[in-house]
Short mmCIF file of C-alpha atoms and ligand atoms in Angstrom, two decimals:
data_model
loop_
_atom_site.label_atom_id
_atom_site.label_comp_id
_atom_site.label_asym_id
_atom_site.label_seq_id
_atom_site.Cartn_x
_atom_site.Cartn_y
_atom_site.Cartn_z
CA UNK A 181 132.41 -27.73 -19.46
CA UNK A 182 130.90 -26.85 -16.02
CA UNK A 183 129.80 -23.39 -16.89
CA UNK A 184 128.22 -24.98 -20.11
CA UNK A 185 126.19 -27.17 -18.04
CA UNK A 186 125.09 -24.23 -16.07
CA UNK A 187 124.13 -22.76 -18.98
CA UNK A 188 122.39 -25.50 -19.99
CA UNK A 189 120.41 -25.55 -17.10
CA UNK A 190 119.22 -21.85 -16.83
CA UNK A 191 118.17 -22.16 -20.41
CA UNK A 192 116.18 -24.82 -18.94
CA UNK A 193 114.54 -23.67 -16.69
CA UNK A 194 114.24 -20.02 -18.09
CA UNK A 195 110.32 -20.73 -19.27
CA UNK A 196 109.30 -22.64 -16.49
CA UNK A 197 110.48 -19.83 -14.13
CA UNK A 198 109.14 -17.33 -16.47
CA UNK A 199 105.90 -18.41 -16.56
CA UNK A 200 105.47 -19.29 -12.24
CA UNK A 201 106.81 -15.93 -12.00
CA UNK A 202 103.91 -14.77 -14.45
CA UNK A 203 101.41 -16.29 -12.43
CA UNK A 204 102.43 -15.42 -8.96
CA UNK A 205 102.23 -11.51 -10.20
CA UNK A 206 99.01 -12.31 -11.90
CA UNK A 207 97.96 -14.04 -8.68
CA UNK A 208 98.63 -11.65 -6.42
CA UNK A 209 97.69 -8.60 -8.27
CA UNK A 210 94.37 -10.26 -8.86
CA UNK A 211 94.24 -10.88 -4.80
CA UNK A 212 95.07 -7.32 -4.67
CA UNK A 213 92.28 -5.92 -6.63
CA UNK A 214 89.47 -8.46 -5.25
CA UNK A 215 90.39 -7.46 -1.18
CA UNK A 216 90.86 -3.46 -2.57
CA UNK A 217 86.93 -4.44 -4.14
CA UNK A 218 85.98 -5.94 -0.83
CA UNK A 219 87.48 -3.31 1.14
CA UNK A 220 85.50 -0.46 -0.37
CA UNK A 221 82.23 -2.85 -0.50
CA UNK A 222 82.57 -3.34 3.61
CA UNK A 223 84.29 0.09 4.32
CA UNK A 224 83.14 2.68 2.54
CA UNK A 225 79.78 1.28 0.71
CA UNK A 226 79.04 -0.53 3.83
CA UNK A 227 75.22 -2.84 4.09
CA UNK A 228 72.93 -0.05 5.96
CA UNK A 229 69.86 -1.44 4.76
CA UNK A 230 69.85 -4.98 5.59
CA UNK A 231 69.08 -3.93 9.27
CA UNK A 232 65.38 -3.21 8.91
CA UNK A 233 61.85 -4.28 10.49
CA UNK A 234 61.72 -6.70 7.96
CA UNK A 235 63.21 -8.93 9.29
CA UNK A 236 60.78 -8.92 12.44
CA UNK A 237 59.32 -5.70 14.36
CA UNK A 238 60.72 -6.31 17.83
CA UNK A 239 65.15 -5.81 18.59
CA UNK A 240 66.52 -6.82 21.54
CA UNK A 241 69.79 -5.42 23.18
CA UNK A 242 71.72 -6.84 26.50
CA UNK A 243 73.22 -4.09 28.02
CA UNK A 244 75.30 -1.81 26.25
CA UNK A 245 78.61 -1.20 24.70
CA UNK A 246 80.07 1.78 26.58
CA UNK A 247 77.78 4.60 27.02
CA UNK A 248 75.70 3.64 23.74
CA UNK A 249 72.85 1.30 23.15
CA UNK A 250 73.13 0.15 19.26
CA UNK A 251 68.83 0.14 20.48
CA UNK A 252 68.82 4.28 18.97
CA UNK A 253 70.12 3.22 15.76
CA UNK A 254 68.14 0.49 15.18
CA UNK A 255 65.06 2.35 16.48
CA UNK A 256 65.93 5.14 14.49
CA UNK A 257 65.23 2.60 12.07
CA UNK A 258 61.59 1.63 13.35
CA UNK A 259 62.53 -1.31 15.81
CA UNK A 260 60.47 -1.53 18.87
CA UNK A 261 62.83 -2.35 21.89
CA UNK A 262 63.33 -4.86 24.02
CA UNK A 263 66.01 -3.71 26.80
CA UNK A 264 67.83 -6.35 28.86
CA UNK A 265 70.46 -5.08 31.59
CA UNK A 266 71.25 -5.53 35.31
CA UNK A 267 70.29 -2.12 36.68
CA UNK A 268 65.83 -1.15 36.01
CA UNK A 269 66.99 2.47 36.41
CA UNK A 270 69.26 2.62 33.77
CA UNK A 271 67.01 0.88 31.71
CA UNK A 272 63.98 2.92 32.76
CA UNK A 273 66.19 6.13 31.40
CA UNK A 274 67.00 4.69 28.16
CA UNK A 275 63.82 3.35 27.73
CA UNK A 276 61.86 7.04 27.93
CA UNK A 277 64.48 8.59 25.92
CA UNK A 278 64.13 6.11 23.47
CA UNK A 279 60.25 6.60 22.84
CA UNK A 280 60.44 10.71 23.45
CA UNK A 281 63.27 10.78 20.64
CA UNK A 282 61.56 8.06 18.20
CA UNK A 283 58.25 7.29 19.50
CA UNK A 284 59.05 3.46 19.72
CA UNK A 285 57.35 1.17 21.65
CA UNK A 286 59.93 0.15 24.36
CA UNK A 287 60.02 -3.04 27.25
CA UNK A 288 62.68 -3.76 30.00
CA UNK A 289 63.66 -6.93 31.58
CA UNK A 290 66.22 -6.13 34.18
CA UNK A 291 68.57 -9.68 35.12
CA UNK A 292 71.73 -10.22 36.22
CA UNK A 293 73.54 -12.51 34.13
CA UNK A 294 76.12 -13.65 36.38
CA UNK A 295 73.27 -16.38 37.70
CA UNK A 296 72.15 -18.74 35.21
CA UNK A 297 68.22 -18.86 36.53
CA UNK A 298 67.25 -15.43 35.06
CA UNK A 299 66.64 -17.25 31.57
CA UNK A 300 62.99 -18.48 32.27
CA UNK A 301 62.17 -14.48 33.11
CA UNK A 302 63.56 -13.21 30.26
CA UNK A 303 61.83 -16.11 28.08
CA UNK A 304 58.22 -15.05 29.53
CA UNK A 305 59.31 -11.40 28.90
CA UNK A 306 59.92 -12.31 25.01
CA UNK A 307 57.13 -14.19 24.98
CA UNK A 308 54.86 -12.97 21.79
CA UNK A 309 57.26 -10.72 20.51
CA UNK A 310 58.81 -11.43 16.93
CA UNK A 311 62.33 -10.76 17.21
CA UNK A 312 63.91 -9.77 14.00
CA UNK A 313 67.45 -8.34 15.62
CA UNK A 314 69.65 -9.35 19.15
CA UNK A 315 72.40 -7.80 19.85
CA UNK A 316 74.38 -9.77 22.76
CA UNK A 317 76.76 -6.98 24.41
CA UNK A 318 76.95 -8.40 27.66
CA UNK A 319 80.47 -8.87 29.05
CA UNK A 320 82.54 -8.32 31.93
CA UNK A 321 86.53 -8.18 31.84
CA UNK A 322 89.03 -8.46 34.72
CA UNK A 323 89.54 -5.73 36.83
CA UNK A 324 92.96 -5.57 36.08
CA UNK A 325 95.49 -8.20 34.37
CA UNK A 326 96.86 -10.90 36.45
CA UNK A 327 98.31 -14.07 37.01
CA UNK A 328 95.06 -17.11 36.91
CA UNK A 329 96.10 -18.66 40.58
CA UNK A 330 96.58 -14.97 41.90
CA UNK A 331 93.05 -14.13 40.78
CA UNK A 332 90.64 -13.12 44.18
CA UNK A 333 87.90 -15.37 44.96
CA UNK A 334 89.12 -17.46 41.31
CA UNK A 335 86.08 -19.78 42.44
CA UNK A 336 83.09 -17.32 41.61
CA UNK A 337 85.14 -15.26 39.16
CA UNK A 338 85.29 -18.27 37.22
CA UNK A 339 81.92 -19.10 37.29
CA UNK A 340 80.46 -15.06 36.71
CA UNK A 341 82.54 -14.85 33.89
CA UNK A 342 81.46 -17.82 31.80
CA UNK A 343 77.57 -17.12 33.06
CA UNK A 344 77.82 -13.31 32.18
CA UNK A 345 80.25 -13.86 28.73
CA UNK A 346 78.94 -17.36 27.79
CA UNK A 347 76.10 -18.62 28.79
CA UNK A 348 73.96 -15.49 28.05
CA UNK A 349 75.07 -15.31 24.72
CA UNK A 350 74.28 -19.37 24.19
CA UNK A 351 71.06 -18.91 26.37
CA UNK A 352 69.37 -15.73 24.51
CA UNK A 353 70.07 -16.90 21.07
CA UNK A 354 67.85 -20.09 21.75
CA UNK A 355 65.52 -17.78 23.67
CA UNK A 356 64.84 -15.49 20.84
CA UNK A 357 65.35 -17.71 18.15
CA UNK A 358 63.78 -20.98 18.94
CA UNK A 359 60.88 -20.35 16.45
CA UNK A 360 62.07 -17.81 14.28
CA UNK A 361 62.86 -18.51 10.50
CA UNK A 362 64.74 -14.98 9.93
CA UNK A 363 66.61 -12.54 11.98
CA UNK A 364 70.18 -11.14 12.60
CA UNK A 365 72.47 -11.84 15.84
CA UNK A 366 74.94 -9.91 16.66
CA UNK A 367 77.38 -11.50 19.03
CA UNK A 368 80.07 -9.07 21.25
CA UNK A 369 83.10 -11.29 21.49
CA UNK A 370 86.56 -9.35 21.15
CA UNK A 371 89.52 -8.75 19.50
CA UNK A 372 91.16 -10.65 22.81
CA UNK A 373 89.28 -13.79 22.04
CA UNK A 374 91.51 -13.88 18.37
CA UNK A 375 94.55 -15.51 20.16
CA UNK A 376 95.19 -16.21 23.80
CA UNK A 377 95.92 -12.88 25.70
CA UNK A 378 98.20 -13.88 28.94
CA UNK A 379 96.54 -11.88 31.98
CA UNK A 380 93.54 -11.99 30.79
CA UNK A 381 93.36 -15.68 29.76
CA UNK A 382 89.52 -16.11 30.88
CA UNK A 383 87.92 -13.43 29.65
CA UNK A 384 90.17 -14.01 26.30
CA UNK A 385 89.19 -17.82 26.43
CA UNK A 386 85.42 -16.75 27.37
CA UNK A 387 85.49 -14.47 23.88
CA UNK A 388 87.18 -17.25 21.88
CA UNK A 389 84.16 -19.20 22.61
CA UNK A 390 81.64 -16.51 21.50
CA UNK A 391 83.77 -15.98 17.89
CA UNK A 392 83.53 -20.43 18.11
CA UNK A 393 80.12 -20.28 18.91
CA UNK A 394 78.91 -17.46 16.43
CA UNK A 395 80.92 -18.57 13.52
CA UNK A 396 79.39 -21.97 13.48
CA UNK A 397 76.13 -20.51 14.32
CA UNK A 398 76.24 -18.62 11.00
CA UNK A 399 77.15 -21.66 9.43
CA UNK A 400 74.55 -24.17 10.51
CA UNK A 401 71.51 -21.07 9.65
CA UNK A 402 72.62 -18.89 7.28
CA UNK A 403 70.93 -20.49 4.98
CA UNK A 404 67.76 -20.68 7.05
CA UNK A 405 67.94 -16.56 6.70
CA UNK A 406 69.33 -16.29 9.79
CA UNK A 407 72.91 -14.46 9.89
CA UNK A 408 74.96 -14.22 13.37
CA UNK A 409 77.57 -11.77 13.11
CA UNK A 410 80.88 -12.07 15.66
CA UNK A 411 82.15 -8.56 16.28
CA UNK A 412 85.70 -9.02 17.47
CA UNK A 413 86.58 -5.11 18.43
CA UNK A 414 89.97 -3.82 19.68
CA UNK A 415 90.14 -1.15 22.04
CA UNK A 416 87.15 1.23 22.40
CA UNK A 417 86.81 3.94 24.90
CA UNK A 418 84.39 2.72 27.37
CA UNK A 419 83.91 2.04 31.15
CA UNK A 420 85.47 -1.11 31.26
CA UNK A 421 88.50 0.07 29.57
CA UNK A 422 88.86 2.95 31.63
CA UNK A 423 90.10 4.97 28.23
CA UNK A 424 88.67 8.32 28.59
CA UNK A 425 90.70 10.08 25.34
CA UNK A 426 89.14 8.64 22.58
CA UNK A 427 91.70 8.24 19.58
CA UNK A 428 91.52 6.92 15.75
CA UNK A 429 92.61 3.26 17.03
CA UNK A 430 90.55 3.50 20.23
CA UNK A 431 87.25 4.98 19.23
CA UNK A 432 84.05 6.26 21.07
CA UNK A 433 81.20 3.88 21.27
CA UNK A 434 79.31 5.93 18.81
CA UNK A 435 81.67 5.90 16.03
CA UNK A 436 82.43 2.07 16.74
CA UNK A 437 78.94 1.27 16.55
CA UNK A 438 78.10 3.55 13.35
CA UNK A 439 81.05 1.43 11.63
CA UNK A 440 79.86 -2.20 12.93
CA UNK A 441 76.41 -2.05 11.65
CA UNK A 442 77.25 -1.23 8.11
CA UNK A 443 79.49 -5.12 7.88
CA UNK A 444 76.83 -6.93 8.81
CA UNK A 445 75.04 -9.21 6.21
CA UNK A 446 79.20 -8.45 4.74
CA UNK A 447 81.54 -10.53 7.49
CA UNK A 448 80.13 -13.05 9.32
CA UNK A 449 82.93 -12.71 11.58
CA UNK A 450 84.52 -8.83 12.09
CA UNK A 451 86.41 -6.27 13.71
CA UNK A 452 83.58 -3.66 13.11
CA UNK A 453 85.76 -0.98 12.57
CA UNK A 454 88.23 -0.30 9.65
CA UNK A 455 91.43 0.74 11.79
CA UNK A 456 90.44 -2.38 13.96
CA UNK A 457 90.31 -5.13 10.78
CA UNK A 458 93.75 -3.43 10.18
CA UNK A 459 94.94 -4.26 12.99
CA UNK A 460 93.25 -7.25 13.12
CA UNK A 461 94.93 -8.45 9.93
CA UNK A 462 98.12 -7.13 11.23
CA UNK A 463 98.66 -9.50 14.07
CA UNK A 464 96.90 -12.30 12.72
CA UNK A 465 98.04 -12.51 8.78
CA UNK A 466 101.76 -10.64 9.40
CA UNK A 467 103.01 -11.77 12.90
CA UNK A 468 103.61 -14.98 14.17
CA UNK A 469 101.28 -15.49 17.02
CA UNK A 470 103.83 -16.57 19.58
CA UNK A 471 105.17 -12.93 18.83
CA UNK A 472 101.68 -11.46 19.37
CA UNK A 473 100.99 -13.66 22.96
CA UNK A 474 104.93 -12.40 24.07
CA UNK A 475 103.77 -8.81 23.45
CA UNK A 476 100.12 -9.09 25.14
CA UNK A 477 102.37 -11.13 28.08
CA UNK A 478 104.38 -7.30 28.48
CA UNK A 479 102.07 -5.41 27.87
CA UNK A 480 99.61 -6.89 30.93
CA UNK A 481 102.80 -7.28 32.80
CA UNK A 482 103.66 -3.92 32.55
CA UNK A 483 99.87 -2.84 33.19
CA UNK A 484 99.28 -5.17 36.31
CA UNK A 485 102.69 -3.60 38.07
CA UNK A 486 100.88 -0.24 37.32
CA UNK A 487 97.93 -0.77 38.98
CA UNK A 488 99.92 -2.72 41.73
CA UNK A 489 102.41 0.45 42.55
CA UNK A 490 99.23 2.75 42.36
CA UNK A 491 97.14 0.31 44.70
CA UNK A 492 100.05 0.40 47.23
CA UNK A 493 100.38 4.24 47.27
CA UNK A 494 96.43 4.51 48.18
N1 NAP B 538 85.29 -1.68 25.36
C1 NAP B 538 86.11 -2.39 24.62
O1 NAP B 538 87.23 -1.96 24.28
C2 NAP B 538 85.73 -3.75 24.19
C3 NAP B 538 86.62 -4.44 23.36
C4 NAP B 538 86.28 -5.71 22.94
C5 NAP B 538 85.07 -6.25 23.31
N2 NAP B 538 84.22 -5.57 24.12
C6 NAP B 538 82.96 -6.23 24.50
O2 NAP B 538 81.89 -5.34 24.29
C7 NAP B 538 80.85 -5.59 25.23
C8 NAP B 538 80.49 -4.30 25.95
O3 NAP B 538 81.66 -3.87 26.66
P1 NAP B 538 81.81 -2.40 27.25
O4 NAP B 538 83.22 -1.99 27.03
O5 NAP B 538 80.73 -1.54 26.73
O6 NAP B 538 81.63 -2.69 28.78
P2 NAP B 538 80.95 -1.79 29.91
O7 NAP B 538 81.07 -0.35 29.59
O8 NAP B 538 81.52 -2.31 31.19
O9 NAP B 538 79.42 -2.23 29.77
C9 NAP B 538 79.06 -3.54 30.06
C10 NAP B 538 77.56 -3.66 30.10
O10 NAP B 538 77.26 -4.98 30.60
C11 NAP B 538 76.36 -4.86 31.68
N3 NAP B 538 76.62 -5.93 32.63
C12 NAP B 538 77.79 -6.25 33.22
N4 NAP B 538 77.62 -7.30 34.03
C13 NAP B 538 76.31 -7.63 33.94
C14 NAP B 538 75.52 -8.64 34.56
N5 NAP B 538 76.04 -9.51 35.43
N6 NAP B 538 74.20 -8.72 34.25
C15 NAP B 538 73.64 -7.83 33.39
N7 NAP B 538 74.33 -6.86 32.77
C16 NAP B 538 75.65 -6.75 33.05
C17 NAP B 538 76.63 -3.50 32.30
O11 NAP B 538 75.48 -3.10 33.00
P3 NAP B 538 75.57 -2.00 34.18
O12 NAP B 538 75.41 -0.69 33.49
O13 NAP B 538 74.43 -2.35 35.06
O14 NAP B 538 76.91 -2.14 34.83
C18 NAP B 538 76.90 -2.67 31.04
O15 NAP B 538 75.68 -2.25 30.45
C19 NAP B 538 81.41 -6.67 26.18
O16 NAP B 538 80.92 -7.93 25.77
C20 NAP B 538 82.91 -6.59 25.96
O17 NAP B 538 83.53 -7.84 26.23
C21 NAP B 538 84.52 -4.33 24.58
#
């Protein structure tokens, strides 16, 4: 009688199951095929051409990322350049090799973003020039991972790092921007600002605020033709992560750059780099993100008594 019932039952529910079971394959192969699609559009198609003068004649770059100023590929595509950085001699050299190699017209503003009064100079520096592409690299990091209350002079780190990660980035946008009715931002945040990373919690909260901040950016003037991009990169080898080897997952500024430009007018918000979205969707779609904060908690542990012992030796 009871295994009748069963019976019963199965038979029952033998469609239903059939056909759920139909559509989760058709689902999910359909998924499959669309991001496979998507993948090849961003990755290996990529969106060269929507960077172009277009858009406006004039780009403007703060600082750098690593050794490379995205400023020689976009005026290797025509751009005039508008340099912003902290040091006039760095910017005088990449400001002469930058017309000798592509006969742009070039202009510097040298500031120092960690004070907040350096916005009316760069405003009357802009002033007249139609600014079609900003790219907002400016950042600083922690010199090496570490507790918040153990942090030197916490006071005026605090306040450098959210003037040098987050109000230049707010404070240039509406600079360049104000009267503009087209144009392309691109916004540095990082991969660090995707979840909280213990020992680094400001500069990880400062870049959770730029992804914020670009994101709804995007939203509120896409359609105004503006898009604002937030790059959210992993590991690349550059000064301020002191990686000198550059490997597949940790690339050179050149080859990071190269890779970012092609998403854009793609991803409103990206890793820039295919190993790096990998990643990317590794620890945000496959592990649970207390996992992902435990391991960046080792990993900075493990880092800060490095630099500690080594500190101690010297
Ligand atoms: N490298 C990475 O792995 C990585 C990963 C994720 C996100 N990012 C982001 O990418 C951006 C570039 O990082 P990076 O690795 O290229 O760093 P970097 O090598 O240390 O370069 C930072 C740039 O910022 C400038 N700068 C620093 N403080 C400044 C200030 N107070 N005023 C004006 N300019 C200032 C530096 O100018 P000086 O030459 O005068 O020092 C330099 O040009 C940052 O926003 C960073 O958060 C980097």
């Amino acid at each position: 009688m009871q295994s009748f019932t069963v019976k019963v039952l199965l038979h029952w529910a033998e469609a239903p199951l059939y056909w759920v079971g139909a559509f989760t394959a058709a689902w999910v192969s359909v998924w499959f095929v669309y991001r496979l699609l998507l993948g090849l559009r961003i990755w290996v198609l990529g969106n060269g051409q929507l960077i172009s003068t277009k858009l406006g004649k004039w780009a403007g770059e703060l600082t750098r990322i690593g050794c490379v100023h995205i400023s020689y590929s976009l005026a290797r595509r025509g751009f005039a350049l508008v340099l912003i950085s902290r040091s006039q001699e760095k910017l005088d050299d990449v400001s002469k090799s930058l017309e000798c190699l592509y006969n742009v017209e070039t202009k510097t503003i040298s500031v120092d973003f960690g004070s907040l009064d350096v916005y009316r100079t760069i405003e009357s520096g802009l002033a007249g020039l139609e600014i079609g592409v900003l790219v907002n690299n400016v950042g600083i990091s922690y010199y090496y991972p570490e507790f918040f209350l153990n942090i030197q002079h916490l006071e005026s780190f605090i306040n450098t790092m959210i003037n040098v990660n987050i109000s230049s980035v707010c404070q240039v946008v509406w600079v360049c921007f104000c009267f503009r009715s087209r144009g392309v931002v691109l916004n540095i945040s990082s991969a660090s600002g995707m979840y909280p990373i213990p020992l680094l919690t400001v500069y990880s909260a400062t870049k959770a605020f730029v992804d914020f901040f670009s994101r709804g950016l995007h939203a509120e003037y896409k359609n105004r033709g503006i898009i604002v991009q937030s790059v959210l990169p992993f590991f690349v080898a550059t000064k301020m992560t002191k990686i000198r080897k550059p490997t597949l997952d940790k690339p050179t500024p050149e080859r990071y750059v190269a890779a970012e430009l092609s998403t854009v007018g793609l991803q409103n918000q990206t890793n820039g780099y295919f190993p790096h979205a990998i990643m990317g969707w590794v620890t945000t779609a496959l592990v649970p993100i207390s996992v992902v904060i435990h391991l960046g908690m080792q990993m900075h542990k493990a880092q800060r008594a490095r630099y500690l012992r080594r500190r101690k030796q010297h």
